[in-house]
Short mmCIF file of C-alpha atoms in Angstrom, two decimals:
data_model
loop_
_atom_site.label_atom_id
_atom_site.label_comp_id
_atom_site.label_asym_id
_atom_site.label_seq_id
_atom_site.Cartn_x
_atom_site.Cartn_y
_atom_site.Cartn_z
CA PHE A 243 -63.33 110.53 65.33
CA LEU A 244 -60.35 108.26 66.03
CA ASP A 245 -58.58 110.33 63.38
CA ALA A 246 -59.55 113.54 65.18
CA PHE A 247 -58.19 112.61 68.59
CA ASN A 248 -55.04 110.89 67.34
CA GLY A 249 -54.42 113.88 65.10
CA TRP A 250 -54.93 116.33 67.95
CA GLN A 251 -52.26 114.58 70.03
CA LEU A 252 -49.87 114.73 67.07
CA VAL A 253 -50.20 118.47 66.49
CA ARG A 254 -50.15 119.17 70.23
CA ASP A 255 -46.82 117.33 70.46
CA LEU A 256 -45.44 119.05 67.34
CA LYS A 257 -46.27 122.49 68.73
CA LYS A 258 -44.66 121.62 72.05
CA ALA A 259 -41.52 120.20 70.42
CA THR A 260 -40.92 122.91 67.80
CA GLY A 261 -42.72 125.99 69.12
CA LEU A 262 -44.44 126.35 65.73
CA PRO A 263 -48.10 126.00 64.72
CA ALA A 264 -48.73 122.52 63.38
CA ALA A 265 -51.27 120.67 61.29
CA THR A 266 -51.91 117.09 60.27
CA SER A 267 -54.09 115.40 57.70
CA PHE A 268 -55.42 112.04 58.95
CA LYS A 269 -56.96 109.11 57.06
CA HIS A 270 -57.92 105.69 58.47
CA VAL A 271 -56.16 106.15 61.81
CA SER A 272 -52.81 107.23 60.36
CA PRO A 273 -51.50 110.60 59.20
CA ALA A 274 -51.28 111.22 55.47
CA GLY A 275 -49.28 114.37 56.17
CA ALA A 276 -47.97 116.51 59.01
CA ALA A 277 -46.14 119.83 59.03
CA VAL A 278 -45.22 122.92 61.00
CA GLY A 279 -45.94 126.48 59.96
CA LEU A 280 -42.92 127.46 57.90
CA PRO A 281 -43.41 129.64 54.80
CA LEU A 282 -44.30 128.03 51.49
CA SER A 283 -41.93 128.38 48.55
CA ASP A 284 -43.35 129.45 45.20
CA VAL A 285 -42.97 125.91 43.91
CA GLU A 286 -44.75 124.47 46.95
CA ARG A 287 -47.61 126.92 46.48
CA LYS A 288 -47.98 125.66 42.93
CA ILE A 289 -47.81 121.91 43.59
CA TYR A 290 -50.17 122.25 46.58
CA TRP A 291 -52.69 124.14 44.37
CA VAL A 292 -52.73 127.28 46.51
CA ASP A 293 -50.87 129.63 44.15
CA ASP A 294 -54.22 131.04 42.98
CA MET A 295 -55.08 132.30 46.47
CA ASP A 296 -54.12 135.96 46.59
CA MET A 297 -53.29 136.27 50.29
CA GLU A 298 -50.40 136.05 52.72
CA PHE A 299 -50.84 132.79 54.58
CA THR A 300 -50.62 132.73 58.36
CA PRO A 301 -48.21 130.20 59.91
CA LEU A 302 -51.14 127.89 60.70
CA ALA A 303 -52.41 128.10 57.11
CA ASN A 304 -48.92 127.29 55.88
CA ALA A 305 -48.83 124.27 58.17
CA TYR A 306 -52.10 122.89 56.80
CA ALA A 307 -51.22 123.63 53.17
CA ARG A 308 -48.03 121.62 53.64
CA ALA A 309 -49.66 118.80 55.62
CA ARG A 310 -52.42 118.44 53.04
CA GLY A 311 -50.24 119.04 50.00
CA ALA A 312 -47.31 116.68 50.49
CA ASP A 313 -49.42 113.60 49.66
CA ARG A 314 -52.66 114.95 48.22
CA MET A 315 -53.76 111.54 46.94
CA SER A 316 -53.80 110.11 50.46
CA SER A 317 -55.18 113.29 52.08
CA PHE A 318 -58.36 113.35 49.97
CA GLY A 319 -61.28 113.18 52.42
CA ASP A 320 -59.10 113.74 55.49
CA PHE A 321 -59.80 114.71 59.09
CA ILE A 322 -57.79 117.81 59.93
CA SER A 323 -56.10 118.59 63.23
CA LEU A 324 -54.75 122.05 64.07
CA SER A 325 -52.56 122.99 67.02
CA ASP A 326 -53.80 126.59 67.22
CA VAL A 327 -57.04 128.51 66.94
CA CYS A 328 -58.26 128.15 63.37
CA ASP A 329 -57.98 131.52 61.62
CA VAL A 330 -59.79 132.68 58.49
CA ASP A 331 -56.83 131.96 56.19
CA THR A 332 -56.71 128.35 57.33
CA ALA A 333 -60.48 128.06 57.04
CA LYS A 334 -60.31 129.31 53.44
CA LEU A 335 -57.90 126.48 52.64
CA ILE A 336 -60.06 123.90 54.39
CA LYS A 337 -63.27 125.11 52.74
CA ARG A 338 -62.02 124.29 49.24
CA GLU A 339 -60.76 120.78 50.05
CA VAL A 340 -62.69 117.50 50.36
CA SER A 341 -62.53 116.79 54.08
CA ASP A 342 -64.62 115.04 56.73
CA GLY A 343 -63.89 117.31 59.67
CA VAL A 344 -61.52 119.43 61.73
CA ILE A 345 -60.41 119.60 65.36
CA ALA A 346 -58.74 122.66 66.90
CA PRO A 347 -58.54 124.46 70.26
CA GLY A 348 -60.80 127.20 68.87
CA TYR A 349 -62.07 129.07 65.82
CA THR A 350 -62.30 132.74 64.99
CA GLU A 351 -65.77 133.99 64.13
CA GLU A 352 -64.90 134.38 60.44
CA ALA A 353 -63.35 130.92 60.31
CA MET A 354 -66.41 129.31 61.88
CA GLU A 355 -68.70 131.03 59.38
CA LEU A 356 -66.72 129.59 56.48
CA LEU A 357 -66.48 126.08 57.92
CA MET A 358 -70.20 125.97 58.70
CA GLN A 359 -70.82 126.27 54.95
CA LYS A 360 -69.10 122.95 54.17
CA LYS A 361 -71.28 119.90 53.50
CA LYS A 362 -74.41 122.04 53.73
CA GLY A 363 -73.77 122.66 57.41
CA ASN A 364 -72.96 119.02 58.24
CA TYR A 365 -69.17 119.38 58.38
CA ASN A 366 -67.69 117.98 61.62
CA ILE A 367 -66.17 120.81 63.67
CA ILE A 368 -64.66 119.87 67.03
CA GLN A 369 -63.31 122.30 69.60
CA ILE A 370 -61.01 120.71 72.16
CA ASP A 371 -59.82 122.16 75.43
CA PRO A 372 -56.01 122.29 75.05
CA SER A 373 -55.60 121.91 78.81
CA TYR A 374 -57.49 118.57 78.85
CA VAL A 375 -55.40 115.70 80.27
CA PRO A 376 -56.84 112.18 79.86
CA ALA A 377 -56.43 109.29 82.29
CA GLU A 378 -52.99 107.69 82.39
CA ILE A 379 -54.39 104.24 81.55
CA GLU A 380 -55.90 103.54 78.11
CA ARG A 381 -58.30 100.66 77.48
CA LYS A 382 -59.20 98.84 74.27
CA GLN A 383 -61.71 96.03 73.84
CA VAL A 384 -61.20 93.30 71.24
CA TYR A 385 -63.56 90.33 70.98
CA GLY A 386 -64.89 90.95 74.46
CA ILE A 387 -61.42 91.16 76.00
CA THR A 388 -60.31 94.47 77.53
CA PHE A 389 -56.66 95.43 77.28
CA GLU A 390 -55.02 98.12 79.41
CA GLN A 391 -51.77 100.01 78.99
CA GLY A 392 -50.24 103.27 80.04
CA ARG A 393 -50.49 106.21 77.63
CA ASN A 394 -47.47 106.96 75.48
CA GLU A 395 -46.33 110.29 76.88
CA LEU A 396 -42.75 110.10 75.62
CA ALA A 397 -41.30 113.58 75.18
CA ILE A 398 -39.68 113.98 71.76
CA ASN A 399 -36.85 116.43 72.41
CA ASP A 400 -33.23 117.15 71.45
CA GLU A 401 -31.89 114.69 74.02
CA LEU A 402 -33.62 111.81 72.23
CA PHE A 403 -31.22 112.24 69.30
CA SER A 404 -28.01 112.68 71.28
CA ASN A 405 -26.70 109.11 70.76
CA ILE A 406 -25.20 109.44 67.29
CA VAL A 407 -23.66 106.12 66.27
CA THR A 408 -22.25 106.95 62.82
CA LYS A 409 -18.85 108.41 61.96
CA ASN A 410 -20.54 111.58 60.72
CA LYS A 411 -21.92 113.30 63.81
CA GLU A 412 -22.81 116.68 62.30
CA LEU A 413 -26.52 117.13 63.02
CA PRO A 414 -27.73 120.62 62.07
CA GLU A 415 -30.61 122.31 63.86
CA GLU A 416 -32.92 121.90 60.85
CA ALA A 417 -32.33 118.15 60.84
CA VAL A 418 -33.09 117.91 64.56
CA MET A 419 -36.44 119.61 63.93
CA ASP A 420 -37.16 117.21 61.09
CA MET A 421 -36.28 114.27 63.34
CA LYS A 422 -38.78 115.54 65.90
CA ILE A 423 -41.45 115.80 63.22
CA ALA A 424 -40.66 112.29 61.97
CA MET A 425 -40.78 110.64 65.38
CA ILE A 426 -43.88 112.50 66.58
CA THR A 427 -45.63 111.56 63.35
CA LEU A 428 -44.65 107.92 63.86
CA LYS A 429 -45.89 108.04 67.45
CA TYR A 430 -49.44 108.27 66.04
CA THR A 431 -49.02 106.14 62.89
CA GLN A 432 -50.11 102.50 62.63
CA SER A 433 -47.07 100.22 62.91
CA ASN A 434 -44.86 99.20 61.25
CA SER A 435 -44.11 102.73 60.08
CA VAL A 436 -41.39 105.00 58.74
CA CYS A 437 -41.51 108.68 57.87
CA TYR A 438 -39.46 110.83 55.47
CA VAL A 439 -39.29 114.53 56.40
CA LYS A 440 -37.78 117.57 54.70
CA GLY A 441 -37.98 121.24 55.59
CA GLY A 442 -40.50 120.88 58.39
CA GLN A 443 -43.01 118.60 56.66
CA ALA A 444 -43.54 114.88 56.28
CA ILE A 445 -43.09 114.07 52.58
CA GLY A 446 -43.60 110.32 52.75
CA ILE A 447 -45.30 108.17 55.40
CA GLY A 448 -45.34 104.38 55.21
CA ALA A 449 -47.89 102.94 57.62
CA GLY A 450 -49.22 99.57 58.70
CA GLN A 451 -46.84 97.27 56.83
CA GLN A 452 -45.70 93.95 58.27
CA SER A 453 -42.22 94.32 56.74
CA ARG A 454 -39.97 97.21 57.69
CA VAL A 455 -38.36 97.49 54.26
CA HIS A 456 -41.80 97.58 52.62
CA CYS A 457 -42.56 100.60 54.83
CA THR A 458 -39.31 102.20 53.72
CA ARG A 459 -40.09 101.55 50.05
CA LEU A 460 -43.69 102.76 50.32
CA ALA A 461 -42.78 105.96 52.14
CA GLY A 462 -39.77 106.45 49.86
CA GLN A 463 -41.97 106.27 46.78
CA LYS A 464 -44.28 108.90 48.30
CA ALA A 465 -41.26 111.11 49.03
CA ASP A 466 -40.05 110.60 45.47
CA ASN A 467 -43.47 111.56 44.11
CA TRP A 468 -43.42 114.73 46.22
CA TYR A 469 -40.13 115.73 44.64
CA LEU A 470 -41.04 114.62 41.13
CA ARG A 471 -44.05 116.93 41.27
CA GLN A 472 -41.55 119.80 41.46
CA ALA A 473 -39.74 118.79 38.24
CA PRO A 474 -40.10 121.14 35.24
CA GLN A 475 -41.76 118.35 33.25
CA VAL A 476 -44.61 118.32 35.79
CA LEU A 477 -44.78 122.03 36.58
CA ASP A 478 -45.16 122.75 32.85
CA LEU A 479 -48.13 120.41 32.31
CA GLN A 480 -50.97 122.28 30.61
CA PHE A 481 -54.23 120.94 32.04
CA VAL A 482 -57.59 121.60 30.43
CA ASP A 483 -59.43 124.33 32.34
CA SER A 484 -62.28 122.01 33.36
CA LEU A 485 -60.02 119.54 35.19
CA GLY A 486 -60.38 119.97 38.96
CA ARG A 487 -57.61 119.77 41.54
CA ALA A 488 -58.35 116.18 42.57
CA ASP A 489 -58.34 115.00 38.95
CA ARG A 490 -55.09 116.88 38.36
CA ASP A 491 -53.58 115.10 41.36
CA ASN A 492 -54.67 111.73 39.96
CA THR A 493 -53.32 112.61 36.52
CA ILE A 494 -49.94 113.69 37.88
CA ASP A 495 -49.70 110.53 39.98
CA VAL A 496 -50.15 108.39 36.87
CA TYR A 497 -47.94 110.58 34.66
CA ILE A 498 -44.92 110.31 36.98
CA GLY A 499 -45.46 106.58 37.52
CA GLU A 500 -44.87 103.49 35.42
CA GLU A 501 -48.39 103.47 33.92
CA TYR A 502 -48.07 106.88 32.26
CA GLU A 503 -49.59 105.57 29.02
CA ASP A 504 -52.97 105.54 30.79
CA VAL A 505 -53.02 109.35 30.56
CA LEU A 506 -50.95 109.80 27.38
CA ARG A 507 -52.60 107.42 24.94
CA GLU A 508 -54.73 108.79 22.13
CA GLY A 509 -58.24 109.65 23.29
CA GLU A 510 -57.13 109.94 26.93
CA TRP A 511 -54.62 112.78 26.94
CA GLN A 512 -57.18 115.11 25.31
CA LYS A 513 -59.43 114.70 28.37
CA ARG A 514 -56.72 116.09 30.63
CA PHE A 515 -54.23 118.23 28.72
CA LYS A 516 -54.38 121.12 26.28
CA VAL A 517 -51.12 119.90 24.76
CA LYS A 518 -49.91 116.30 24.89
CA PRO A 519 -46.87 116.20 27.20
CA PRO A 520 -43.78 114.13 26.42
CA VAL A 521 -43.07 110.97 28.37
CA PHE A 522 -41.22 111.67 31.62
CA THR A 523 -38.64 108.94 31.12
CA ARG A 524 -37.19 106.74 33.83
CA GLU A 525 -33.75 108.24 33.18
CA GLU A 526 -35.09 111.80 33.47
CA LYS A 527 -36.87 110.96 36.72
CA ARG A 528 -33.75 109.37 38.20
CA ALA A 529 -31.66 112.39 37.22
CA TRP A 530 -34.15 114.70 38.93
CA LEU A 531 -34.40 112.55 42.07
CA ASP A 532 -30.61 112.53 42.37
CA LYS A 533 -30.89 116.24 43.22
CA MET A 534 -32.97 115.57 46.35
CA GLN A 535 -30.76 115.97 49.42
CA ASP A 536 -30.78 116.35 53.20
CA VAL A 537 -33.93 114.31 53.78
CA THR A 538 -34.56 112.92 57.28
CA LEU A 539 -35.89 109.42 57.92
CA GLY A 540 -37.48 108.19 61.13
CA SER A 541 -38.52 104.64 62.02
CA ASP A 542 -40.81 103.47 64.83
CA ALA A 543 -38.60 100.40 65.42
CA PHE A 544 -35.10 99.26 64.49
CA PHE A 545 -33.97 98.60 60.94
CA PRO A 546 -33.24 94.85 60.86
CA PHE A 547 -31.24 94.95 57.61
CA SER A 548 -29.16 97.46 55.68
CA ASP A 549 -31.52 97.24 52.69
CA ASN A 550 -33.60 99.95 54.37
CA ILE A 551 -30.63 102.30 54.27
CA GLU A 552 -29.91 101.49 50.63
CA ARG A 553 -33.51 102.36 49.72
CA ALA A 554 -33.46 105.52 51.84
CA HIS A 555 -30.31 106.71 50.08
CA LYS A 556 -32.16 106.66 46.75
CA SER A 557 -34.56 109.27 48.16
CA GLY A 558 -31.89 111.66 49.36
CA VAL A 559 -31.82 110.64 53.02
CA LYS A 560 -28.96 112.18 54.98
CA TYR A 561 -30.25 111.95 58.58
CA ILE A 562 -31.82 108.96 60.34
CA ALA A 563 -33.44 108.44 63.74
CA GLN A 564 -34.35 104.93 64.85
CA PRO A 565 -34.40 102.98 68.13
CA GLY A 566 -31.50 100.64 67.36
CA GLY A 567 -31.29 97.22 68.99
CA SER A 568 -31.07 94.92 65.97
CA VAL A 569 -28.54 92.08 65.95
CA ARG A 570 -27.39 93.63 62.65
CA ASP A 571 -26.94 97.18 63.95
CA ALA A 572 -23.29 97.09 62.89
CA ASP A 573 -24.28 96.35 59.27
CA VAL A 574 -26.84 99.16 59.30
CA ILE A 575 -24.30 101.62 60.75
CA ALA A 576 -21.70 100.57 58.17
CA CYS A 577 -24.16 101.21 55.37
CA CYS A 578 -24.88 104.67 56.76
CA ASP A 579 -21.15 105.37 56.97
CA LYS A 580 -20.78 104.34 53.32
CA TYR A 581 -23.08 107.21 52.36
CA ASN A 582 -21.78 109.63 55.05
CA MET A 583 -25.18 109.67 56.75
CA VAL A 584 -25.84 110.76 60.33
CA MET A 585 -27.82 108.25 62.40
CA ALA A 586 -29.06 108.59 65.96
CA PHE A 587 -30.25 105.69 68.11
CA THR A 588 -33.17 106.79 70.30
CA GLY A 589 -33.45 103.56 72.29
CA ILE A 590 -37.25 103.83 72.23
CA ARG A 591 -39.74 101.98 70.04
CA LEU A 592 -42.89 103.84 69.07
CA PHE A 593 -45.27 101.03 68.13
CA HIS A 594 -48.86 102.22 67.68
CA HIS A 595 -51.89 99.96 67.13
#
């Protein structure tokens, strides 16, 4: 239930900041995905395994399809949070996924009927009063010691990104929205954390790492995987009919990685594919990833070295939001300028533990 109430705060903040329905997929006290309700492209419908659903998705359903789909490996068995009343379209999506529960401000009658069928009636369904305001002071007990601190009620708005420190100061409206999504996601992610966002959805979240650059690499690899799943080599994979969505996700994850032989060797590929696919070579993957552009990167604390920027560049990052305050800020800014990036200093750390 920690996932439920952290997730609820995240989608509440996203809805307030963007004006759009929002959804998040939580696992182990950090989001695996988060998104707002923008329409799905045909490619996104395919890689999120919803192209077989013959219906026009509502904005809320789009939000959950994107939140769940961006990192399906991590979202398996999630707790779902929805900013708006759960409608029947969203419930249809939830019903077919492996999930532990959902929290929302309400449910339509049809949606509730569908959700009550999950886990033989034991699926966790929470309805929260959207007007509920908790106490200003939060308490946490560790080893018999009680800690107190004020709640993090920082408003993530346009003003937060007004201090642009790079030579390139052109920050389009779409990038501002993605910055909001990145920073709100990080507000409820275990630190250290960074978040890659594109087109209104988190595409790579690196959580709970002691080293900032390890966060950047981890989240960058997830963002790369999201984009590699859209490559023709992956879209054209011919799976055997009996292979379920989760097994297809696992197979794709191995196929696009360095251990691809695990699913291509003789005796293994036949279990997964109708036709043995060719190796997706390192050179082919790099060529495809070089097409990824205009990605936004957020960080919950400052980047201490420019190596973070170098890694971000490899995943198509164009826009960055971070607190600033490192003794090497000048080096980080210079690296951004080298790649004509736009970086805003927010002045606020968003540590979450």
